[in-house]
Short mmCIF file of N, CA and C in Angstrom, two decimals:
data_model
loop_
_atom_site.label_atom_id
_atom_site.label_comp_id
_atom_site.label_asym_id
_atom_site.label_seq_id
_atom_site.Cartn_x
_atom_site.Cartn_y
_atom_site.Cartn_z
N UNK K 1 8.21 2.71 -9.30
CA UNK K 1 8.88 1.36 -9.17
C UNK K 1 8.14 0.46 -8.30
N UNK K 2 7.36 1.00 -7.28
CA UNK K 2 6.64 0.06 -6.36
C UNK K 2 5.48 -0.55 -7.15
N UNK K 3 4.77 0.41 -7.81
CA UNK K 3 3.54 -0.14 -8.67
C UNK K 3 3.97 -1.16 -9.57
N UNK K 4 5.13 -0.94 -10.35
CA UNK K 4 5.50 -1.97 -11.38
C UNK K 4 5.90 -3.28 -10.78
N UNK K 5 6.63 -3.21 -9.61
CA UNK K 5 7.05 -4.37 -8.97
C UNK K 5 5.92 -5.22 -8.51
N UNK K 6 4.86 -4.52 -7.94
CA UNK K 6 3.67 -5.25 -7.49
C UNK K 6 2.75 -5.77 -8.56
N UNK K 7 2.68 -4.98 -9.60
CA UNK K 7 1.91 -5.45 -10.80
C UNK K 7 2.55 -6.68 -11.39
N UNK K 8 3.86 -6.69 -11.56
CA UNK K 8 4.53 -7.93 -12.11
C UNK K 8 4.33 -9.13 -11.24
N UNK K 9 4.46 -8.84 -9.87
CA UNK K 9 4.35 -9.99 -8.90
C UNK K 9 2.91 -10.61 -9.04
N UNK K 10 1.90 -9.77 -9.15
CA UNK K 10 0.54 -10.30 -9.25
C UNK K 10 0.29 -10.99 -10.54
N UNK K 11 0.79 -10.38 -11.65
CA UNK K 11 0.55 -10.89 -12.97
C UNK K 11 1.25 -12.37 -13.06
N UNK K 12 2.48 -12.44 -12.41
CA UNK K 12 3.20 -13.65 -12.55
C UNK K 12 2.93 -14.66 -11.44
N UNK K 13 1.93 -14.24 -10.53
CA UNK K 13 1.62 -15.19 -9.40
C UNK K 13 2.70 -15.37 -8.47
N UNK K 14 3.47 -14.42 -8.22
CA UNK K 14 4.68 -14.48 -7.33
C UNK K 14 4.42 -13.52 -6.20
N UNK K 15 3.29 -13.54 -5.52
CA UNK K 15 2.93 -12.63 -4.46
C UNK K 15 3.67 -13.12 -3.13
N UNK K 16 4.37 -12.22 -2.56
CA UNK K 16 5.08 -12.54 -1.34
C UNK K 16 4.12 -12.56 -0.13
N UNK K 17 4.58 -13.29 0.95
CA UNK K 17 3.64 -13.34 2.08
C UNK K 17 3.71 -12.08 3.00
N UNK K 18 4.77 -11.28 2.80
CA UNK K 18 4.96 -10.11 3.69
C UNK K 18 5.62 -8.97 2.83
N UNK K 19 5.04 -7.77 2.99
CA UNK K 19 5.66 -6.60 2.38
C UNK K 19 5.89 -5.55 3.52
N UNK K 20 6.91 -4.74 3.25
CA UNK K 20 7.14 -3.63 4.19
C UNK K 20 7.30 -2.36 3.43
N UNK K 21 6.32 -1.47 3.62
CA UNK K 21 6.30 -0.22 2.90
C UNK K 21 6.78 0.81 3.90
N UNK K 22 7.82 1.54 3.45
CA UNK K 22 8.38 2.58 4.32
C UNK K 22 8.47 3.89 3.51
N UNK K 23 8.53 5.04 4.21
CA UNK K 23 8.65 6.32 3.60
C UNK K 23 7.87 7.43 4.41
N UNK K 24 8.02 8.69 4.04
CA UNK K 24 7.33 9.79 4.69
C UNK K 24 5.76 9.69 4.71
N UNK K 25 5.16 10.38 5.59
CA UNK K 25 3.78 10.41 5.64
C UNK K 25 3.24 10.99 4.29
N UNK K 26 2.06 10.47 3.95
CA UNK K 26 1.38 11.02 2.70
C UNK K 26 1.90 10.63 1.42
N UNK K 27 2.68 9.47 1.47
CA UNK K 27 3.32 8.97 0.09
C UNK K 27 2.54 7.87 -0.42
N UNK K 28 1.45 7.41 0.19
CA UNK K 28 0.62 6.31 -0.33
C UNK K 28 0.83 4.91 0.10
N UNK K 29 1.54 4.75 1.26
CA UNK K 29 1.72 3.37 1.73
C UNK K 29 0.51 2.63 2.08
N UNK K 30 -0.35 3.22 2.86
CA UNK K 30 -1.60 2.47 3.24
C UNK K 30 -2.57 2.40 2.03
N UNK K 31 -2.62 3.41 1.21
CA UNK K 31 -3.49 3.35 0.00
C UNK K 31 -2.92 2.25 -0.89
N UNK K 32 -1.64 2.08 -1.06
CA UNK K 32 -1.12 1.08 -1.94
C UNK K 32 -1.40 -0.31 -1.36
N UNK K 33 -1.37 -0.40 -0.04
CA UNK K 33 -1.74 -1.66 0.60
C UNK K 33 -3.21 -2.11 0.29
N UNK K 34 -4.10 -1.10 0.27
CA UNK K 34 -5.51 -1.38 -0.01
C UNK K 34 -5.61 -1.73 -1.42
N UNK K 35 -5.02 -1.10 -2.32
CA UNK K 35 -5.05 -1.47 -3.74
C UNK K 35 -4.49 -2.86 -3.97
N UNK K 36 -3.51 -3.23 -3.32
CA UNK K 36 -2.86 -4.54 -3.40
C UNK K 36 -3.95 -5.58 -2.95
N UNK K 37 -4.61 -5.29 -1.86
CA UNK K 37 -5.72 -6.18 -1.31
C UNK K 37 -6.77 -6.34 -2.41
N UNK K 38 -7.08 -5.23 -3.00
CA UNK K 38 -8.23 -5.29 -4.03
C UNK K 38 -7.68 -6.14 -5.19
N UNK K 39 -6.51 -5.93 -5.57
CA UNK K 39 -5.88 -6.66 -6.71
C UNK K 39 -5.84 -8.18 -6.47
N UNK K 40 -5.48 -8.61 -5.20
CA UNK K 40 -5.46 -10.03 -4.87
C UNK K 40 -6.86 -10.56 -4.75
N UNK K 41 -7.86 -9.88 -4.31
CA UNK K 41 -9.15 -10.41 -4.06
C UNK K 41 -10.24 -10.01 -5.03
N UNK K 42 -9.85 -9.36 -6.20
CA UNK K 42 -10.82 -8.99 -7.25
C UNK K 42 -11.55 -10.23 -7.76
N UNK K 43 -12.84 -10.13 -7.86
CA UNK K 43 -13.57 -11.34 -8.28
C UNK K 43 -13.66 -11.37 -9.77
N UNK K 44 -13.32 -10.36 -10.49
CA UNK K 44 -13.32 -10.43 -11.90
C UNK K 44 -11.92 -10.81 -12.41
N UNK K 45 -11.75 -12.06 -12.56
CA UNK K 45 -10.49 -12.67 -13.18
C UNK K 45 -9.24 -12.35 -12.29
N UNK K 46 -9.46 -12.20 -10.96
CA UNK K 46 -8.35 -11.91 -10.05
C UNK K 46 -7.68 -13.16 -9.60
N UNK K 47 -6.54 -13.13 -8.97
CA UNK K 47 -5.83 -11.84 -8.80
C UNK K 47 -5.35 -11.20 -10.10
N UNK K 48 -5.44 -9.91 -10.13
CA UNK K 48 -5.09 -9.15 -11.33
C UNK K 48 -4.39 -7.88 -11.00
N UNK K 49 -3.50 -7.32 -11.78
CA UNK K 49 -2.76 -6.15 -11.42
C UNK K 49 -3.68 -4.86 -11.50
N UNK K 50 -4.78 -4.96 -12.19
CA UNK K 50 -5.58 -3.81 -12.27
C UNK K 50 -7.09 -4.19 -11.77
N UNK K 51 -7.34 -4.06 -10.47
CA UNK K 51 -8.65 -4.51 -9.88
C UNK K 51 -9.75 -3.66 -10.52
N UNK K 52 -10.84 -4.33 -10.68
CA UNK K 52 -12.00 -3.63 -11.35
C UNK K 52 -12.63 -2.58 -10.58
N UNK K 53 -12.66 -2.71 -9.33
CA UNK K 53 -13.27 -1.72 -8.38
C UNK K 53 -14.76 -1.74 -8.37
N UNK K 54 -15.42 -2.73 -9.14
CA UNK K 54 -16.81 -2.84 -9.22
C UNK K 54 -17.42 -4.12 -8.54
N UNK K 55 -16.58 -5.14 -8.46
CA UNK K 55 -17.06 -6.34 -7.92
C UNK K 55 -17.36 -6.15 -6.35
N UNK K 56 -18.02 -7.13 -5.79
CA UNK K 56 -18.47 -7.06 -4.39
C UNK K 56 -17.15 -6.94 -3.53
N UNK K 57 -16.14 -7.70 -3.79
CA UNK K 57 -14.88 -7.75 -2.99
C UNK K 57 -14.26 -6.36 -3.03
N UNK K 58 -14.12 -5.77 -4.24
CA UNK K 58 -13.49 -4.47 -4.40
C UNK K 58 -14.25 -3.42 -3.71
N UNK K 59 -15.58 -3.37 -3.88
CA UNK K 59 -16.42 -2.46 -3.22
C UNK K 59 -16.39 -2.54 -1.65
N UNK K 60 -16.23 -3.80 -1.20
CA UNK K 60 -16.10 -3.91 0.35
C UNK K 60 -14.82 -3.39 0.82
N UNK K 61 -13.83 -3.60 0.05
CA UNK K 61 -12.49 -3.11 0.45
C UNK K 61 -12.50 -1.59 0.48
N UNK K 62 -13.08 -0.96 -0.64
CA UNK K 62 -13.13 0.49 -0.72
C UNK K 62 -13.93 1.05 0.41
N UNK K 63 -14.94 0.36 0.83
CA UNK K 63 -15.84 0.86 1.88
C UNK K 63 -15.28 0.53 3.31
N UNK K 64 -14.21 -0.32 3.33
CA UNK K 64 -13.61 -0.61 4.59
C UNK K 64 -14.41 -1.66 5.34
N UNK K 65 -15.22 -2.44 4.74
CA UNK K 65 -16.11 -3.41 5.30
C UNK K 65 -15.76 -4.89 4.90
N UNK K 66 -14.62 -5.11 4.31
CA UNK K 66 -14.22 -6.45 3.85
C UNK K 66 -13.80 -7.26 5.09
N UNK K 67 -14.21 -8.45 5.19
CA UNK K 67 -13.77 -9.31 6.31
C UNK K 67 -12.36 -9.90 6.03
N UNK K 68 -11.97 -9.76 4.85
CA UNK K 68 -10.64 -10.24 4.49
C UNK K 68 -9.53 -9.28 4.52
N UNK K 69 -9.78 -8.00 4.79
CA UNK K 69 -8.80 -7.03 4.80
C UNK K 69 -8.89 -6.39 6.30
N UNK K 70 -7.91 -6.71 7.04
CA UNK K 70 -7.93 -6.27 8.39
C UNK K 70 -6.82 -5.26 8.59
N UNK K 71 -7.27 -4.02 8.93
CA UNK K 71 -6.23 -2.89 9.25
C UNK K 71 -6.08 -2.69 10.64
N UNK K 72 -4.76 -2.71 11.05
CA UNK K 72 -4.45 -2.51 12.46
C UNK K 72 -3.56 -1.26 12.52
N UNK K 73 -3.87 -0.42 13.47
CA UNK K 73 -3.07 0.77 13.69
C UNK K 73 -2.16 0.39 14.90
N UNK K 74 -0.89 0.15 14.61
CA UNK K 74 0.09 -0.31 15.65
C UNK K 74 0.33 0.76 16.72
N UNK K 75 -0.02 2.06 16.39
CA UNK K 75 0.17 3.07 17.33
C UNK K 75 -0.67 3.01 18.55
N UNK K 76 -1.93 2.43 18.36
CA UNK K 76 -2.82 2.28 19.47
C UNK K 76 -2.97 0.71 19.86
N UNK K 77 -2.33 -0.20 19.11
CA UNK K 77 -2.35 -1.51 19.45
C UNK K 77 -0.93 -2.09 19.56
N UNK K 78 -0.21 -1.63 20.48
CA UNK K 78 1.22 -1.91 20.57
C UNK K 78 1.66 -3.20 21.24
N UNK K 79 0.62 -3.79 21.98
CA UNK K 79 1.01 -4.86 22.81
C UNK K 79 1.02 -6.22 22.21
N UNK K 80 1.65 -7.22 22.91
CA UNK K 80 1.74 -8.62 22.38
C UNK K 80 0.28 -9.21 22.37
N UNK K 81 -0.60 -8.86 23.16
CA UNK K 81 -1.96 -9.40 23.12
C UNK K 81 -2.65 -9.09 21.82
N UNK K 82 -2.38 -7.89 21.23
CA UNK K 82 -2.97 -7.49 20.02
C UNK K 82 -2.46 -8.41 18.85
N UNK K 83 -1.19 -8.78 18.92
CA UNK K 83 -0.54 -9.56 17.90
C UNK K 83 -1.15 -11.02 18.08
N UNK K 84 -1.23 -11.46 19.29
CA UNK K 84 -1.91 -12.78 19.60
C UNK K 84 -3.29 -12.88 19.01
N UNK K 85 -4.03 -11.83 19.21
CA UNK K 85 -5.40 -11.84 18.59
C UNK K 85 -5.30 -11.91 17.14
N UNK K 86 -4.40 -11.26 16.44
CA UNK K 86 -4.15 -11.26 15.03
C UNK K 86 -3.79 -12.74 14.63
N UNK K 87 -2.92 -13.36 15.41
CA UNK K 87 -2.51 -14.73 15.09
C UNK K 87 -3.62 -15.73 15.20
N UNK K 88 -4.52 -15.52 16.11
CA UNK K 88 -5.67 -16.41 16.34
C UNK K 88 -6.63 -16.25 15.10
N UNK K 89 -6.75 -15.05 14.53
CA UNK K 89 -7.62 -14.87 13.37
C UNK K 89 -6.99 -15.31 12.04
N UNK K 90 -5.68 -15.44 11.98
CA UNK K 90 -5.00 -15.78 10.80
C UNK K 90 -5.43 -17.32 10.37
N UNK K 91 -5.56 -18.15 11.27
CA UNK K 91 -5.89 -19.52 11.04
C UNK K 91 -7.28 -19.75 10.30
N UNK K 92 -8.13 -18.80 10.39
CA UNK K 92 -9.38 -18.79 9.69
C UNK K 92 -9.20 -18.61 8.27
N UNK K 93 -9.92 -19.38 7.41
CA UNK K 93 -9.78 -19.34 5.97
C UNK K 93 -10.41 -17.94 5.44
N UNK K 94 -9.80 -17.34 4.47
CA UNK K 94 -10.43 -16.07 3.87
C UNK K 94 -11.76 -16.33 3.21
N UNK K 95 -12.60 -15.36 3.18
CA UNK K 95 -13.85 -15.50 2.47
C UNK K 95 -13.56 -15.38 0.92
N UNK K 96 -12.60 -14.60 0.51
CA UNK K 96 -12.23 -14.56 -0.93
C UNK K 96 -10.90 -15.22 -1.03
N UNK K 97 -10.02 -14.82 -1.89
CA UNK K 97 -8.83 -15.52 -2.10
C UNK K 97 -7.73 -15.28 -1.01
N UNK K 98 -7.54 -14.10 -0.60
CA UNK K 98 -6.50 -13.82 0.36
C UNK K 98 -6.99 -12.99 1.58
N UNK K 99 -6.44 -13.25 2.70
CA UNK K 99 -6.67 -12.45 3.90
C UNK K 99 -5.45 -11.52 3.97
N UNK K 100 -5.74 -10.24 3.95
CA UNK K 100 -4.63 -9.20 4.02
C UNK K 100 -4.71 -8.48 5.27
N UNK K 101 -3.53 -8.50 5.95
CA UNK K 101 -3.41 -7.74 7.16
C UNK K 101 -2.54 -6.46 6.95
N UNK K 102 -3.06 -5.39 7.12
CA UNK K 102 -2.33 -4.09 6.93
C UNK K 102 -2.00 -3.51 8.33
N UNK K 103 -0.76 -3.53 8.71
CA UNK K 103 -0.33 -2.97 9.93
C UNK K 103 0.37 -1.68 9.77
N UNK K 104 -0.38 -0.57 10.12
CA UNK K 104 0.09 0.77 10.00
C UNK K 104 0.92 1.18 11.07
N UNK K 105 1.98 1.96 10.88
CA UNK K 105 2.86 2.47 11.86
C UNK K 105 3.49 1.29 12.70
N UNK K 106 3.94 0.33 11.96
CA UNK K 106 4.41 -0.98 12.64
C UNK K 106 5.53 -0.73 13.55
N UNK K 107 6.33 0.37 13.30
CA UNK K 107 7.48 0.66 14.28
C UNK K 107 7.08 0.86 15.73
N UNK K 108 5.80 1.03 15.98
CA UNK K 108 5.32 1.41 17.25
C UNK K 108 5.02 0.11 18.09
N UNK K 109 5.18 -1.08 17.54
CA UNK K 109 4.87 -2.27 18.30
C UNK K 109 5.98 -2.44 19.35
N UNK K 110 5.63 -3.08 20.41
CA UNK K 110 6.60 -3.38 21.53
C UNK K 110 7.50 -4.55 21.05
N UNK K 111 8.60 -4.77 21.80
CA UNK K 111 9.48 -5.86 21.43
C UNK K 111 8.80 -7.14 21.51
N UNK K 112 7.98 -7.35 22.53
CA UNK K 112 7.25 -8.65 22.62
C UNK K 112 6.31 -8.77 21.44
N UNK K 113 5.57 -7.75 21.02
CA UNK K 113 4.76 -7.84 19.91
C UNK K 113 5.47 -8.17 18.63
N UNK K 114 6.74 -7.56 18.48
CA UNK K 114 7.51 -7.91 17.30
C UNK K 114 7.90 -9.30 17.31
N UNK K 115 8.26 -9.91 18.42
CA UNK K 115 8.65 -11.30 18.50
C UNK K 115 7.51 -12.17 18.14
N UNK K 116 6.26 -11.79 18.67
CA UNK K 116 5.05 -12.61 18.27
C UNK K 116 4.76 -12.56 16.76
N UNK K 117 4.91 -11.31 16.17
CA UNK K 117 4.74 -11.09 14.68
C UNK K 117 5.82 -11.96 13.93
N UNK K 118 7.07 -11.91 14.50
CA UNK K 118 8.10 -12.65 13.73
C UNK K 118 7.74 -14.11 13.61
N UNK K 119 7.19 -14.76 14.67
CA UNK K 119 6.80 -16.14 14.62
C UNK K 119 5.78 -16.34 13.55
N UNK K 120 4.85 -15.38 13.33
CA UNK K 120 3.86 -15.50 12.25
C UNK K 120 4.47 -15.36 10.85
N UNK K 121 5.46 -14.43 10.75
CA UNK K 121 6.02 -14.17 9.48
C UNK K 121 7.01 -15.30 9.04
N UNK K 122 7.53 -16.01 10.07
CA UNK K 122 8.41 -17.15 9.74
C UNK K 122 7.66 -18.32 9.25
N UNK K 123 6.35 -18.50 9.75
CA UNK K 123 5.53 -19.67 9.40
C UNK K 123 4.20 -19.14 8.97
N UNK K 124 4.11 -18.41 7.80
CA UNK K 124 2.83 -17.84 7.38
C UNK K 124 1.91 -18.91 6.93
N UNK K 125 0.63 -18.78 7.22
CA UNK K 125 -0.32 -19.70 6.71
C UNK K 125 -0.54 -19.38 5.15
N UNK K 126 -1.00 -20.33 4.43
CA UNK K 126 -1.27 -19.99 2.95
C UNK K 126 -2.43 -18.98 2.87
N UNK K 127 -2.34 -18.25 1.85
CA UNK K 127 -3.39 -17.28 1.55
C UNK K 127 -3.51 -16.14 2.47
N UNK K 128 -2.44 -15.80 3.11
CA UNK K 128 -2.34 -14.67 4.10
C UNK K 128 -1.18 -13.76 3.65
N UNK K 129 -1.53 -12.51 3.46
CA UNK K 129 -0.45 -11.49 3.09
C UNK K 129 -0.44 -10.46 4.16
N UNK K 130 0.75 -10.05 4.57
CA UNK K 130 0.95 -9.03 5.47
C UNK K 130 1.52 -7.78 4.81
N UNK K 131 1.03 -6.63 5.06
CA UNK K 131 1.56 -5.36 4.53
C UNK K 131 1.79 -4.51 5.86
N UNK K 132 3.12 -4.35 6.09
CA UNK K 132 3.47 -3.53 7.20
C UNK K 132 3.98 -2.21 6.71
N UNK K 133 3.45 -1.12 7.30
CA UNK K 133 3.73 0.27 6.83
C UNK K 133 4.38 1.07 7.94
N UNK K 134 5.45 1.80 7.57
CA UNK K 134 6.14 2.56 8.67
C UNK K 134 6.68 3.85 8.02
N UNK K 135 6.72 4.85 8.93
CA UNK K 135 7.47 6.13 8.62
C UNK K 135 8.87 6.15 9.22
N UNK K 136 9.14 5.14 10.02
CA UNK K 136 10.42 5.07 10.67
C UNK K 136 11.08 3.67 10.63
N UNK K 137 11.59 3.40 9.39
CA UNK K 137 12.18 2.09 9.12
C UNK K 137 13.21 1.66 10.09
N UNK K 138 14.00 2.63 10.55
CA UNK K 138 15.11 2.27 11.51
C UNK K 138 14.74 1.70 12.85
N UNK K 139 13.36 1.88 13.19
CA UNK K 139 12.75 1.34 14.38
C UNK K 139 12.26 -0.07 14.23
N UNK K 140 12.19 -0.57 13.05
CA UNK K 140 11.71 -1.94 12.68
C UNK K 140 12.89 -2.92 12.97
N UNK K 141 12.71 -3.97 13.71
CA UNK K 141 13.87 -4.91 13.93
C UNK K 141 14.23 -5.57 12.62
N UNK K 142 15.56 -5.80 12.51
CA UNK K 142 16.11 -6.39 11.24
C UNK K 142 15.55 -7.80 11.05
N UNK K 143 15.17 -8.48 12.10
CA UNK K 143 14.60 -9.80 11.95
C UNK K 143 13.23 -9.71 11.11
N UNK K 144 12.48 -8.68 11.45
CA UNK K 144 11.21 -8.47 10.67
C UNK K 144 11.52 -8.04 9.27
N UNK K 145 12.37 -7.06 9.07
CA UNK K 145 12.80 -6.53 7.72
C UNK K 145 13.19 -7.71 6.78
N UNK K 146 14.07 -8.60 7.38
CA UNK K 146 14.58 -9.65 6.52
C UNK K 146 13.60 -10.68 6.05
N UNK K 147 12.36 -10.68 6.63
CA UNK K 147 11.34 -11.56 6.21
C UNK K 147 10.23 -10.95 5.32
N UNK K 148 10.57 -9.68 4.93
CA UNK K 148 9.56 -8.98 4.11
C UNK K 148 10.27 -8.55 2.74
N UNK K 149 9.39 -8.38 1.77
CA UNK K 149 9.79 -7.59 0.57
C UNK K 149 9.65 -6.13 0.82
N UNK K 150 10.80 -5.41 0.79
CA UNK K 150 10.76 -4.01 1.21
C UNK K 150 10.66 -3.03 0.04
N UNK K 151 9.80 -2.05 0.22
CA UNK K 151 9.64 -0.93 -0.76
C UNK K 151 9.74 0.31 -0.09
N UNK K 152 10.55 1.28 -0.64
CA UNK K 152 10.78 2.53 -0.11
C UNK K 152 9.87 3.52 -0.91
N UNK K 153 8.99 4.20 -0.27
CA UNK K 153 8.17 5.22 -0.87
C UNK K 153 8.82 6.60 -0.73
N UNK K 154 8.60 7.48 -1.63
CA UNK K 154 9.13 8.91 -1.57
C UNK K 154 8.11 9.83 -2.13
N UNK K 155 8.35 11.07 -1.72
CA UNK K 155 7.48 12.19 -2.25
C UNK K 155 7.84 12.37 -3.73
N UNK K 156 6.87 12.93 -4.54
CA UNK K 156 7.18 13.26 -5.86
C UNK K 156 7.91 14.48 -5.94
N UNK K 157 8.82 14.67 -6.85
CA UNK K 157 9.49 15.91 -7.02
C UNK K 157 8.67 16.94 -7.64
N UNK K 158 9.06 18.20 -7.48
CA UNK K 158 8.28 19.31 -8.09
C UNK K 158 8.09 19.13 -9.58
N UNK K 159 9.14 18.69 -10.21
CA UNK K 159 9.14 18.53 -11.68
C UNK K 159 8.17 17.39 -12.13
N UNK K 160 8.15 16.30 -11.34
CA UNK K 160 7.19 15.25 -11.57
C UNK K 160 5.74 15.73 -11.53
N UNK K 161 5.43 16.58 -10.50
CA UNK K 161 4.14 17.12 -10.31
C UNK K 161 3.78 18.01 -11.42
N UNK K 162 4.69 18.86 -11.83
CA UNK K 162 4.54 19.83 -12.99
C UNK K 162 4.20 19.00 -14.25
N UNK K 163 4.96 17.92 -14.50
CA UNK K 163 4.73 17.06 -15.73
C UNK K 163 3.28 16.47 -15.68
N UNK K 164 2.92 15.98 -14.48
CA UNK K 164 1.59 15.32 -14.44
C UNK K 164 0.44 16.37 -14.59
N UNK K 165 0.63 17.52 -13.91
CA UNK K 165 -0.43 18.56 -13.97
C UNK K 165 -0.42 19.11 -15.45
N UNK K 166 0.63 19.19 -16.11
CA UNK K 166 0.72 19.63 -17.52
C UNK K 166 -0.07 18.72 -18.39
N UNK K 167 0.11 17.42 -18.26
CA UNK K 167 -0.69 16.51 -19.02
C UNK K 167 -2.18 16.69 -18.85
N UNK K 168 -2.63 16.82 -17.55
CA UNK K 168 -3.99 16.98 -17.25
C UNK K 168 -4.54 18.39 -17.79
N UNK K 169 -3.74 19.41 -17.64
CA UNK K 169 -4.17 20.74 -18.13
C UNK K 169 -4.26 20.70 -19.65
N UNK K 170 -3.32 20.04 -20.30
CA UNK K 170 -3.35 19.91 -21.80
C UNK K 170 -4.66 19.35 -22.29
N UNK K 171 -5.04 18.25 -21.72
CA UNK K 171 -6.25 17.57 -22.06
C UNK K 171 -7.47 18.43 -21.83
N UNK K 172 -7.57 19.02 -20.57
CA UNK K 172 -8.66 19.88 -20.25
C UNK K 172 -8.80 21.12 -21.19
N UNK K 173 -7.64 21.74 -21.50
CA UNK K 173 -7.79 22.89 -22.38
C UNK K 173 -8.19 22.50 -23.80
N UNK K 174 -7.75 21.38 -24.27
CA UNK K 174 -8.07 20.89 -25.54
C UNK K 174 -9.60 20.57 -25.65
N UNK K 175 -10.12 19.94 -24.61
CA UNK K 175 -11.56 19.56 -24.49
C UNK K 175 -12.38 20.80 -24.46
N UNK K 176 -11.91 21.85 -23.80
CA UNK K 176 -12.75 22.94 -23.60
C UNK K 176 -12.49 24.14 -24.67
N UNK K 177 -11.50 23.94 -25.44
CA UNK K 177 -11.18 24.91 -26.42
C UNK K 177 -10.55 26.20 -25.85
N UNK K 178 -9.82 25.98 -24.76
CA UNK K 178 -9.22 27.19 -24.07
C UNK K 178 -7.78 27.18 -24.44
N UNK K 179 -7.25 28.46 -24.57
CA UNK K 179 -5.81 28.60 -24.92
C UNK K 179 -5.14 29.32 -23.72
N UNK K 180 -4.02 28.73 -23.26
CA UNK K 180 -3.23 29.29 -22.14
C UNK K 180 -1.80 29.60 -22.70
N UNK K 181 -1.36 30.78 -22.47
CA UNK K 181 0.04 31.16 -22.89
C UNK K 181 1.02 30.22 -22.31
N UNK K 182 1.97 29.63 -23.12
CA UNK K 182 2.95 28.68 -22.52
C UNK K 182 3.68 29.16 -21.34
N UNK K 183 4.14 30.40 -21.30
CA UNK K 183 4.96 31.05 -20.31
C UNK K 183 4.04 31.12 -18.96
N UNK K 184 2.81 31.50 -19.09
CA UNK K 184 1.92 31.64 -17.96
C UNK K 184 1.63 30.28 -17.45
N UNK K 185 1.38 29.32 -18.39
CA UNK K 185 1.07 27.85 -17.94
C UNK K 185 2.21 27.34 -17.12
N UNK K 186 3.41 27.50 -17.52
CA UNK K 186 4.59 27.07 -16.85
C UNK K 186 4.74 27.69 -15.42
N UNK K 187 4.47 28.95 -15.32
CA UNK K 187 4.51 29.64 -14.06
C UNK K 187 3.42 29.09 -13.05
N UNK K 188 2.22 28.97 -13.59
CA UNK K 188 1.02 28.49 -12.87
C UNK K 188 1.37 27.10 -12.33
N UNK K 189 1.77 26.24 -13.15
CA UNK K 189 2.05 24.78 -12.86
C UNK K 189 3.09 24.79 -11.80
N UNK K 190 4.13 25.50 -12.00
CA UNK K 190 5.22 25.58 -10.99
C UNK K 190 4.70 25.96 -9.61
N UNK K 191 3.88 26.92 -9.52
CA UNK K 191 3.37 27.43 -8.23
C UNK K 191 2.59 26.33 -7.67
N UNK K 192 1.74 25.75 -8.38
CA UNK K 192 0.80 24.69 -7.81
C UNK K 192 1.55 23.48 -7.32
N UNK K 193 2.53 23.07 -8.11
CA UNK K 193 3.42 21.94 -7.76
C UNK K 193 4.16 22.31 -6.52
N UNK K 194 4.76 23.45 -6.37
CA UNK K 194 5.53 23.81 -5.16
C UNK K 194 4.62 23.84 -3.89
N UNK K 195 3.34 24.30 -4.06
CA UNK K 195 2.43 24.26 -3.00
C UNK K 195 2.09 22.79 -2.58
N UNK K 196 2.00 21.93 -3.57
CA UNK K 196 1.74 20.54 -3.30
C UNK K 196 2.86 19.84 -2.61
#
């Protein structure tokens, strides 16, 4: 549901100025934020829902060297001075289309830092997108939440993992001419999915 909502927003040029991704660790919040940054700044007919991954902008984001994608770990940058530094950089124009700020573990910010961030979210400059990520949504002030488009991430169910692995295994066995007993295949996939 997150992927489809973001794809539609990009395709229809209805990109919000701030997103809040919440959910357990390992569910793809920061990865999704990076993919969103690539989609917004792709040089091959971008912004586009399916970034090419080959242009210089996409490659720089993948390598973590893009000047337009700034990742901040709020766990180690909790103070108001860190947000003031962020605010001073926001006024500079992006090198590509959008400047994307990814603030990971945003719930770790101090009250003063949240207040400084709130000011920026209330009056966002054009061509700046914030992606706030958190594992503890209840610690993020309501004033921040109300100014973001919120997306809840979740872990895949065991059956969803089994279904995906089954599609991959079916393609692989067909290409290699291998036969696997259906009962054994089901047991193997279930074990792998449970371990995942």
